[in-house]
Amino acid sequence: MRKQIAAANWKMNLSFQEGEKLLDGILGANIRLAPDQLTIFAVPFPYLLMARSEVGEEKNYYVAAQNCYHKKSGAFTGEVSVEILHSIGVTYCIVGHSERRQYFDESNQVLAEKVNLCLDNFITPIFCCGEALSIREADKQNDFVATQLQESLFHLPAEKITRVIIAYEPIWAIGTGKTASTAQAQEMHAYLRSILAGQYGQKIADGISILYGGSVKASNAKELFGCPDVDGGLVGGASLVATEFIEIIKGLKK
Ligand code: PGA
């Protein structure tokens, strides 16, 4: 089975101490993950080492950066490269979250560079895609996300695309409390898998985890994750509350 993943995206929230406490609470629940299940915490840069040591040798628990820069190294004050992330043992990085696309003008082309750098430095990109409300209302969501994948991922050879995690996050569902229905999520995830299959073949497409993001919470996680093509979630708000995220992890398919 492809990996089933509960990924927490803390965004720009929590103090260091609150973050430590949250991790203690979640890890203290001692949820045993099956071999094909992963839990990933995407925390602010200054918390990465702390989160790594909290997670320790805990099986199938990992830490992610929320972003990286699209150049290898050099005079880019304030930015963090994938080489820097790799040097502190970070193994996952969110790439192309809609908030980065919206507020920092990240284009599909820049995101392709980030994906390349991640893969060249042993970091698994969690590549985000998803449409705004106006695009869905015009029924153009399939073409829109297809272009996002084509322009940022489809230059990759087969052996590299298998190392990418995709997160479908409709922008209208992020932080709004409005979740895509299971039918909408399944439909889009199946579509994403079909275009991956068109590019790389069915076997490779069947091995790629596609997460759903957008107002996932304890009360809807299990149902969403139960869809055949939904392989877990990328969770913002509800990942900041231990009891919520614990239930979300427990909602992963076995
Ligand atoms: P949300 O955020 O769960 O708060 O909607 C999801 C995300 O932006 O990754």
PDB file of C-alpha atoms and ligand atoms in Angstrom:
ATOM      1  CA  MET A   1       0.000   0.000   0.000  1.00  0.00           C
ATOM      2  CA  ARG A   2       1.203   3.545  -0.632  1.00  0.00           C
ATOM      3  CA  LYS A   3       2.055   5.591   2.462  1.00  0.00           C
ATOM      4  CA  GLN A   4      -0.828   7.041   4.484  1.00  0.00           C
ATOM      5  CA  ILE A   5       0.299  10.348   5.979  1.00  0.00           C
ATOM      6  CA  ALA A   6      -0.892  12.745   8.669  1.00  0.00           C
ATOM      7  CA  ALA A   7       1.099  15.947   8.122  1.00  0.00           C
ATOM      8  CA  ALA A   8       0.788  18.875  10.529  1.00  0.00           C
ATOM      9  CA  ASN A   9       1.392  22.339   9.136  1.00  0.00           C
ATOM     10  CA  TRP A  10       1.850  24.703  12.063  1.00  0.00           C
ATOM     11  CA  LYS A  11       2.346  27.700   9.745  1.00  0.00           C
ATOM     12  CA  MET A  12       3.483  30.813  11.698  1.00  0.00           C
ATOM     13  CA  ASN A  13       1.878  29.780  14.978  1.00  0.00           C
ATOM     14  CA  LEU A  14       2.878  28.799  18.522  1.00  0.00           C
ATOM     15  CA  SER A  15       5.800  29.895  20.677  1.00  0.00           C
ATOM     16  CA  PHE A  16       8.746  27.524  21.049  1.00  0.00           C
ATOM     17  CA  GLN A  17       7.432  26.403  24.446  1.00  0.00           C
ATOM     18  CA  GLU A  18       3.908  25.877  23.134  1.00  0.00           C
ATOM     19  CA  GLY A  19       5.321  23.854  20.263  1.00  0.00           C
ATOM     20  CA  GLU A  20       7.304  21.632  22.634  1.00  0.00           C
ATOM     21  CA  LYS A  21       4.220  21.077  24.762  1.00  0.00           C
ATOM     22  CA  LEU A  22       2.100  20.217  21.744  1.00  0.00           C
ATOM     23  CA  LEU A  23       4.630  17.649  20.528  1.00  0.00           C
ATOM     24  CA  ASP A  24       4.849  16.175  24.023  1.00  0.00           C
ATOM     25  CA  GLY A  25       1.078  15.844  24.084  1.00  0.00           C
ATOM     26  CA  ILE A  26       0.834  14.184  20.682  1.00  0.00           C
ATOM     27  CA  LEU A  27       3.823  11.873  21.084  1.00  0.00           C
ATOM     28  CA  GLY A  28       2.722  11.086  24.640  1.00  0.00           C
ATOM     29  CA  ALA A  29      -0.391   9.448  23.203  1.00  0.00           C
ATOM     30  CA  ASN A  30       1.944   6.675  21.980  1.00  0.00           C
ATOM     31  CA  ILE A  31       0.080   6.002  18.776  1.00  0.00           C
ATOM     32  CA  ARG A  32       1.762   3.081  17.086  1.00  0.00           C
ATOM     33  CA  LEU A  33       1.956   3.728  13.390  1.00  0.00           C
ATOM     34  CA  ALA A  34       1.685   0.838  10.973  1.00  0.00           C
ATOM     35  CA  PRO A  35       4.664   0.367   8.602  1.00  0.00           C
ATOM     36  CA  ASP A  36       2.831   2.265   5.843  1.00  0.00           C
ATOM     37  CA  GLN A  37       1.690   5.141   8.047  1.00  0.00           C
ATOM     38  CA  LEU A  38       3.652   8.335   8.675  1.00  0.00           C
ATOM     39  CA  THR A  39       3.179  11.403  10.816  1.00  0.00           C
ATOM     40  CA  ILE A  40       5.069  14.543   9.825  1.00  0.00           C
ATOM     41  CA  PHE A  41       5.322  17.835  11.719  1.00  0.00           C
ATOM     42  CA  ALA A  42       6.021  20.901   9.554  1.00  0.00           C
ATOM     43  CA  VAL A  43       7.204  23.439  12.105  1.00  0.00           C
ATOM     44  CA  PRO A  44       8.747  26.930  11.881  1.00  0.00           C
ATOM     45  CA  PHE A  45      12.479  26.919  11.034  1.00  0.00           C
ATOM     46  CA  PRO A  46      13.739  27.763  14.560  1.00  0.00           C
ATOM     47  CA  TYR A  47      11.867  24.748  15.965  1.00  0.00           C
ATOM     48  CA  LEU A  48      13.187  22.117  13.559  1.00  0.00           C
ATOM     49  CA  LEU A  49      15.977  20.805  15.783  1.00  0.00           C
ATOM     50  CA  MET A  50      13.761  20.782  18.850  1.00  0.00           C
ATOM     51  CA  ALA A  51      11.073  18.892  16.923  1.00  0.00           C
ATOM     52  CA  ARG A  52      13.651  16.419  15.634  1.00  0.00           C
ATOM     53  CA  SER A  53      14.837  15.679  19.129  1.00  0.00           C
ATOM     54  CA  GLU A  54      11.241  15.388  20.433  1.00  0.00           C
ATOM     55  CA  VAL A  55      10.415  12.913  17.683  1.00  0.00           C
ATOM     56  CA  GLY A  56      13.738  11.118  18.348  1.00  0.00           C
ATOM     57  CA  GLU A  57      13.776   7.507  17.236  1.00  0.00           C
ATOM     58  CA  GLU A  58       9.971   7.287  17.270  1.00  0.00           C
ATOM     59  CA  LYS A  59       9.145   5.029  14.326  1.00  0.00           C
ATOM     60  CA  ASN A  60       7.558   6.726  11.303  1.00  0.00           C
ATOM     61  CA  TYR A  61       7.406  10.189  12.897  1.00  0.00           C
ATOM     62  CA  TYR A  62       9.271  12.901  10.985  1.00  0.00           C
ATOM     63  CA  VAL A  63       9.854  16.632  10.857  1.00  0.00           C
ATOM     64  CA  ALA A  64       9.396  18.913   7.835  1.00  0.00           C
ATOM     65  CA  ALA A  65      10.316  22.462   6.930  1.00  0.00           C
ATOM     66  CA  GLN A  66       7.456  24.613   5.646  1.00  0.00           C
ATOM     67  CA  ASN A  67       9.500  26.115   2.841  1.00  0.00           C
ATOM     68  CA  CYS A  68      12.978  26.339   1.346  1.00  0.00           C
ATOM     69  CA  TYR A  69      14.723  28.691  -1.058  1.00  0.00           C
ATOM     70  CA  HIS A  70      14.984  27.917  -4.755  1.00  0.00           C
ATOM     71  CA  LYS A  71      18.743  28.507  -5.022  1.00  0.00           C
ATOM     72  CA  LYS A  72      21.468  26.186  -3.811  1.00  0.00           C
ATOM     73  CA  SER A  73      23.354  28.645  -1.570  1.00  0.00           C
ATOM     74  CA  GLY A  74      24.800  32.132  -1.554  1.00  0.00           C
ATOM     75  CA  ALA A  75      23.970  35.740  -0.793  1.00  0.00           C
ATOM     76  CA  PHE A  76      20.245  35.437  -0.058  1.00  0.00           C
ATOM     77  CA  THR A  77      19.953  36.979   3.377  1.00  0.00           C
ATOM     78  CA  GLY A  78      17.216  35.507   5.481  1.00  0.00           C
ATOM     79  CA  GLU A  79      16.545  32.488   3.290  1.00  0.00           C
ATOM     80  CA  VAL A  80      17.072  28.804   4.130  1.00  0.00           C
ATOM     81  CA  SER A  81      18.443  26.356   1.574  1.00  0.00           C
ATOM     82  CA  VAL A  82      17.718  22.652   1.253  1.00  0.00           C
ATOM     83  CA  GLU A  83      21.409  21.989   1.945  1.00  0.00           C
ATOM     84  CA  ILE A  84      20.996  23.717   5.299  1.00  0.00           C
ATOM     85  CA  LEU A  85      17.881  21.655   6.009  1.00  0.00           C
ATOM     86  CA  HIS A  86      19.646  18.446   5.041  1.00  0.00           C
ATOM     87  CA  SER A  87      22.608  19.316   7.267  1.00  0.00           C
ATOM     88  CA  ILE A  88      20.336  19.289  10.340  1.00  0.00           C
ATOM     89  CA  GLY A  89      18.675  16.040   9.363  1.00  0.00           C
ATOM     90  CA  VAL A  90      15.389  17.382   7.982  1.00  0.00           C
ATOM     91  CA  THR A  91      13.935  14.919   5.489  1.00  0.00           C
ATOM     92  CA  TYR A  92      10.678  16.576   4.331  1.00  0.00           C
ATOM     93  CA  CYS A  93       9.754  20.037   3.094  1.00  0.00           C
ATOM     94  CA  ILE A  94       6.425  21.580   2.063  1.00  0.00           C
ATOM     95  CA  VAL A  95       6.780  23.157  -1.375  1.00  0.00           C
ATOM     96  CA  GLY A  96       4.295  25.518  -2.984  1.00  0.00           C
ATOM     97  CA  HIS A  97       1.738  25.951  -0.242  1.00  0.00           C
ATOM     98  CA  SER A  98      -1.016  28.219  -1.555  1.00  0.00           C
ATOM     99  CA  GLU A  99      -0.089  30.863   1.035  1.00  0.00           C
ATOM    100  CA  ARG A 100       3.435  30.988  -0.442  1.00  0.00           C
ATOM    101  CA  ARG A 101       2.029  31.154  -3.950  1.00  0.00           C
ATOM    102  CA  GLN A 102      -0.363  33.931  -2.926  1.00  0.00           C
ATOM    103  CA  TYR A 103       1.714  36.112  -0.572  1.00  0.00           C
ATOM    104  CA  PHE A 104       5.205  35.448  -1.947  1.00  0.00           C
ATOM    105  CA  ASP A 105       4.359  35.092  -5.623  1.00  0.00           C
ATOM    106  CA  GLU A 106       5.848  31.653  -5.993  1.00  0.00           C
ATOM    107  CA  SER A 107       5.376  30.500  -9.556  1.00  0.00           C
ATOM    108  CA  ASN A 108       5.163  26.964 -10.894  1.00  0.00           C
ATOM    109  CA  GLN A 109       8.634  27.480 -12.389  1.00  0.00           C
ATOM    110  CA  VAL A 110      10.235  28.527  -9.090  1.00  0.00           C
ATOM    111  CA  LEU A 111       8.519  25.597  -7.402  1.00  0.00           C
ATOM    112  CA  ALA A 112      10.019  23.225  -9.981  1.00  0.00           C
ATOM    113  CA  GLU A 113      13.458  24.480  -8.891  1.00  0.00           C
ATOM    114  CA  LYS A 114      12.599  23.890  -5.237  1.00  0.00           C
ATOM    115  CA  VAL A 115      11.393  20.369  -6.003  1.00  0.00           C
ATOM    116  CA  ASN A 116      14.654  19.627  -7.855  1.00  0.00           C
ATOM    117  CA  LEU A 117      16.802  20.946  -5.026  1.00  0.00           C
ATOM    118  CA  CYS A 118      14.864  18.932  -2.433  1.00  0.00           C
ATOM    119  CA  LEU A 119      15.204  15.703  -4.388  1.00  0.00           C
ATOM    120  CA  ASP A 120      18.925  16.316  -4.980  1.00  0.00           C
ATOM    121  CA  ASN A 121      19.441  16.783  -1.236  1.00  0.00           C
ATOM    122  CA  PHE A 122      17.553  13.761   0.115  1.00  0.00           C
ATOM    123  CA  ILE A 123      14.515  15.795   1.099  1.00  0.00           C
ATOM    124  CA  THR A 124      11.029  14.628   0.158  1.00  0.00           C
ATOM    125  CA  PRO A 125       8.956  17.525  -1.167  1.00  0.00           C
ATOM    126  CA  ILE A 126       5.327  17.709  -0.076  1.00  0.00           C
ATOM    127  CA  PHE A 127       4.121  19.496  -3.185  1.00  0.00           C
ATOM    128  CA  CYS A 128       0.903  21.481  -2.770  1.00  0.00           C
ATOM    129  CA  CYS A 129      -1.602  22.202  -5.495  1.00  0.00           C
ATOM    130  CA  GLY A 130      -5.179  23.433  -5.488  1.00  0.00           C
ATOM    131  CA  GLU A 131      -7.563  25.937  -7.000  1.00  0.00           C
ATOM    132  CA  ALA A 132      -9.198  29.141  -5.773  1.00  0.00           C
ATOM    133  CA  LEU A 133     -12.977  29.386  -5.415  1.00  0.00           C
ATOM    134  CA  SER A 134     -13.408  31.383  -8.635  1.00  0.00           C
ATOM    135  CA  ILE A 135     -11.696  28.608 -10.591  1.00  0.00           C
ATOM    136  CA  ARG A 136     -13.924  25.937  -9.072  1.00  0.00           C
ATOM    137  CA  GLU A 137     -17.015  28.024  -9.727  1.00  0.00           C
ATOM    138  CA  ALA A 138     -15.972  28.218 -13.372  1.00  0.00           C
ATOM    139  CA  ASP A 139     -15.446  24.417 -13.301  1.00  0.00           C
ATOM    140  CA  LYS A 140     -11.834  24.842 -14.385  1.00  0.00           C
ATOM    141  CA  GLN A 141     -10.225  23.128 -11.371  1.00  0.00           C
ATOM    142  CA  ASN A 142      -8.978  20.071 -13.239  1.00  0.00           C
ATOM    143  CA  ASP A 143      -7.101  22.066 -15.871  1.00  0.00           C
ATOM    144  CA  PHE A 144      -5.727  24.372 -13.192  1.00  0.00           C
ATOM    145  CA  VAL A 145      -4.201  21.659 -11.005  1.00  0.00           C
ATOM    146  CA  ALA A 146      -3.030  19.715 -14.054  1.00  0.00           C
ATOM    147  CA  THR A 147      -1.005  22.760 -15.100  1.00  0.00           C
ATOM    148  CA  GLN A 148       0.454  23.076 -11.598  1.00  0.00           C
ATOM    149  CA  LEU A 149       1.679  19.477 -11.775  1.00  0.00           C
ATOM    150  CA  GLN A 150       2.847  19.729 -15.377  1.00  0.00           C
ATOM    151  CA  GLU A 151       4.887  22.869 -14.785  1.00  0.00           C
ATOM    152  CA  SER A 152       6.414  21.935 -11.424  1.00  0.00           C
ATOM    153  CA  LEU A 153       6.692  18.136 -11.457  1.00  0.00           C
ATOM    154  CA  PHE A 154       6.403  16.549 -14.880  1.00  0.00           C
ATOM    155  CA  HIS A 155       9.983  17.323 -15.866  1.00  0.00           C
ATOM    156  CA  LEU A 156      11.008  14.734 -13.261  1.00  0.00           C
ATOM    157  CA  PRO A 157      12.067  11.280 -14.391  1.00  0.00           C
ATOM    158  CA  ALA A 158      10.069   8.320 -13.050  1.00  0.00           C
ATOM    159  CA  GLU A 159      12.606   7.446 -10.343  1.00  0.00           C
ATOM    160  CA  LYS A 160      12.236  10.937  -8.893  1.00  0.00           C
ATOM    161  CA  ILE A 161       8.465  11.438  -9.080  1.00  0.00           C
ATOM    162  CA  THR A 162       8.088   8.370  -6.858  1.00  0.00           C
ATOM    163  CA  ARG A 163       9.822  10.341  -4.102  1.00  0.00           C
ATOM    164  CA  VAL A 164       7.308  13.216  -4.185  1.00  0.00           C
ATOM    165  CA  ILE A 165       4.240  13.540  -1.940  1.00  0.00           C
ATOM    166  CA  ILE A 166       1.373  15.576  -3.394  1.00  0.00           C
ATOM    167  CA  ALA A 167      -1.094  17.560  -1.287  1.00  0.00           C
ATOM    168  CA  TYR A 168      -4.317  18.718  -2.913  1.00  0.00           C
ATOM    169  CA  GLU A 169      -5.551  21.754  -1.008  1.00  0.00           C
ATOM    170  CA  PRO A 170      -8.463  23.671  -2.503  1.00  0.00           C
ATOM    171  CA  ILE A 171      -7.810  27.266  -1.446  1.00  0.00           C
ATOM    172  CA  TRP A 172     -11.480  27.824  -0.624  1.00  0.00           C
ATOM    173  CA  ALA A 173     -11.219  25.117   2.050  1.00  0.00           C
ATOM    174  CA  ILE A 174      -8.035  26.308   3.767  1.00  0.00           C
ATOM    175  CA  GLY A 175      -8.656  27.824   7.184  1.00  0.00           C
ATOM    176  CA  THR A 176     -12.277  28.488   6.260  1.00  0.00           C
ATOM    177  CA  GLY A 177     -13.923  25.610   8.078  1.00  0.00           C
ATOM    178  CA  LYS A 178     -15.338  24.637   4.692  1.00  0.00           C
ATOM    179  CA  THR A 179     -14.145  21.161   3.775  1.00  0.00           C
ATOM    180  CA  ALA A 180     -14.385  19.623   0.335  1.00  0.00           C
ATOM    181  CA  SER A 181     -16.990  16.872   0.401  1.00  0.00           C
ATOM    182  CA  THR A 182     -15.621  13.359   0.274  1.00  0.00           C
ATOM    183  CA  ALA A 183     -17.003  13.153  -3.275  1.00  0.00           C
ATOM    184  CA  GLN A 184     -15.154  16.332  -4.323  1.00  0.00           C
ATOM    185  CA  ALA A 185     -11.918  15.170  -2.681  1.00  0.00           C
ATOM    186  CA  GLN A 186     -12.085  11.669  -4.151  1.00  0.00           C
ATOM    187  CA  GLU A 187     -12.937  13.030  -7.603  1.00  0.00           C
ATOM    188  CA  MET A 188      -9.959  15.386  -7.654  1.00  0.00           C
ATOM    189  CA  HIS A 189      -7.557  12.853  -6.163  1.00  0.00           C
ATOM    190  CA  ALA A 190      -8.585  10.248  -8.723  1.00  0.00           C
ATOM    191  CA  TYR A 191      -8.111  12.855 -11.447  1.00  0.00           C
ATOM    192  CA  LEU A 192      -4.630  13.741 -10.143  1.00  0.00           C
ATOM    193  CA  ARG A 193      -3.726  10.061 -10.099  1.00  0.00           C
ATOM    194  CA  SER A 194      -5.011   9.661 -13.642  1.00  0.00           C
ATOM    195  CA  ILE A 195      -2.795  12.442 -14.956  1.00  0.00           C
ATOM    196  CA  LEU A 196       0.163  10.980 -13.052  1.00  0.00           C
ATOM    197  CA  ALA A 197      -0.672   7.654 -14.702  1.00  0.00           C
ATOM    198  CA  GLY A 198      -0.846   9.338 -18.113  1.00  0.00           C
ATOM    199  CA  GLN A 199       2.627  10.741 -17.609  1.00  0.00           C
ATOM    200  CA  TYR A 200       4.365   7.933 -15.721  1.00  0.00           C
ATOM    201  CA  GLY A 201       2.179   4.827 -16.002  1.00  0.00           C
ATOM    202  CA  GLN A 202      -0.396   3.374 -13.618  1.00  0.00           C
ATOM    203  CA  LYS A 203       2.038   1.474 -11.420  1.00  0.00           C
ATOM    204  CA  ILE A 204       3.999   4.596 -10.526  1.00  0.00           C
ATOM    205  CA  ALA A 205       0.829   6.667 -10.089  1.00  0.00           C
ATOM    206  CA  ASP A 206      -0.539   4.035  -7.708  1.00  0.00           C
ATOM    207  CA  GLY A 207       2.521   4.405  -5.495  1.00  0.00           C
ATOM    208  CA  ILE A 208       2.327   8.188  -5.012  1.00  0.00           C
ATOM    209  CA  SER A 209       0.650   9.478  -1.847  1.00  0.00           C
ATOM    210  CA  ILE A 210      -1.868  12.259  -2.450  1.00  0.00           C
ATOM    211  CA  LEU A 211      -2.923  14.082   0.726  1.00  0.00           C
ATOM    212  CA  TYR A 212      -6.013  16.229   1.128  1.00  0.00           C
ATOM    213  CA  GLY A 213      -5.743  19.604   2.885  1.00  0.00           C
ATOM    214  CA  GLY A 214      -8.337  22.195   3.853  1.00  0.00           C
ATOM    215  CA  SER A 215     -10.153  22.241   7.189  1.00  0.00           C
ATOM    216  CA  VAL A 216      -9.343  18.646   8.062  1.00  0.00           C
ATOM    217  CA  LYS A 217     -10.304  18.016  11.674  1.00  0.00           C
ATOM    218  CA  ALA A 218     -10.896  15.127  14.065  1.00  0.00           C
ATOM    219  CA  SER A 219     -14.557  14.949  13.090  1.00  0.00           C
ATOM    220  CA  ASN A 220     -14.034  14.604   9.319  1.00  0.00           C
ATOM    221  CA  ALA A 221     -10.562  13.034   8.961  1.00  0.00           C
ATOM    222  CA  LYS A 222     -11.570   9.393   8.985  1.00  0.00           C
ATOM    223  CA  GLU A 223     -14.250   9.876   6.368  1.00  0.00           C
ATOM    224  CA  LEU A 224     -11.972  11.884   4.069  1.00  0.00           C
ATOM    225  CA  PHE A 225      -9.050   9.481   4.521  1.00  0.00           C
ATOM    226  CA  GLY A 226     -11.402   6.613   3.803  1.00  0.00           C
ATOM    227  CA  CYS A 227     -11.694   7.689   0.147  1.00  0.00           C
ATOM    228  CA  PRO A 228      -9.696   5.265  -1.993  1.00  0.00           C
ATOM    229  CA  ASP A 229      -7.430   7.939  -3.507  1.00  0.00           C
ATOM    230  CA  VAL A 230      -7.007  10.104  -0.388  1.00  0.00           C
ATOM    231  CA  ASP A 231      -3.842   9.023   1.407  1.00  0.00           C
ATOM    232  CA  GLY A 232      -4.088  11.185   4.509  1.00  0.00           C
ATOM    233  CA  GLY A 233      -4.037  14.919   5.069  1.00  0.00           C
ATOM    234  CA  LEU A 234      -2.064  18.124   5.399  1.00  0.00           C
ATOM    235  CA  VAL A 235      -3.584  19.793   8.420  1.00  0.00           C
ATOM    236  CA  GLY A 236      -3.291  23.407   9.547  1.00  0.00           C
ATOM    237  CA  GLY A 237      -5.556  24.673  12.342  1.00  0.00           C
ATOM    238  CA  ALA A 238      -6.473  21.297  13.815  1.00  0.00           C
ATOM    239  CA  SER A 239      -2.805  20.269  14.014  1.00  0.00           C
ATOM    240  CA  LEU A 240      -2.303  22.900  16.726  1.00  0.00           C
ATOM    241  CA  VAL A 241      -4.546  21.049  19.170  1.00  0.00           C
ATOM    242  CA  ALA A 242      -3.141  17.780  20.542  1.00  0.00           C
ATOM    243  CA  THR A 243      -6.495  16.017  21.009  1.00  0.00           C
ATOM    244  CA  GLU A 244      -7.553  16.946  17.460  1.00  0.00           C
ATOM    245  CA  PHE A 245      -4.344  15.850  15.771  1.00  0.00           C
ATOM    246  CA  ILE A 246      -4.206  12.598  17.732  1.00  0.00           C
ATOM    247  CA  GLU A 247      -7.640  11.671  16.338  1.00  0.00           C
ATOM    248  CA  ILE A 248      -6.535  12.716  12.860  1.00  0.00           C
ATOM    249  CA  ILE A 249      -3.532  10.381  13.044  1.00  0.00           C
ATOM    250  CA  LYS A 250      -5.839   7.605  14.228  1.00  0.00           C
ATOM    251  CA  GLY A 251      -8.074   8.283  11.214  1.00  0.00           C
ATOM    252  CA  LEU A 252      -5.406   7.146   8.720  1.00  0.00           C
ATOM    253  CA  LYS A 253      -6.213   4.086   6.645  1.00  0.00           C
ATOM    254  CA  LYS A 254      -4.606   0.913   7.938  1.00  0.00           C
TER     255      LYS A 254
HETATM  256  P1  PGA B   1      -6.323  24.243   7.500  1.00  0.00           P
HETATM  257  O1  PGA B   1      -4.966  24.465   6.670  1.00  0.00           O
HETATM  258  O2  PGA B   1      -6.316  22.807   7.953  1.00  0.00           O
HETATM  259  O3  PGA B   1      -6.232  25.201   8.652  1.00  0.00           O
HETATM  260  O4  PGA B   1      -7.453  24.521   6.585  1.00  0.00           O
HETATM  261  C1  PGA B   1      -4.485  23.479   5.817  1.00  0.00           C
HETATM  262  C2  PGA B   1      -3.212  23.953   5.152  1.00  0.00           C
HETATM  263  O5  PGA B   1      -3.146  25.134   4.794  1.00  0.00           O
HETATM  264  O6  PGA B   1      -2.256  23.181   4.965  1.00  0.00           O
END
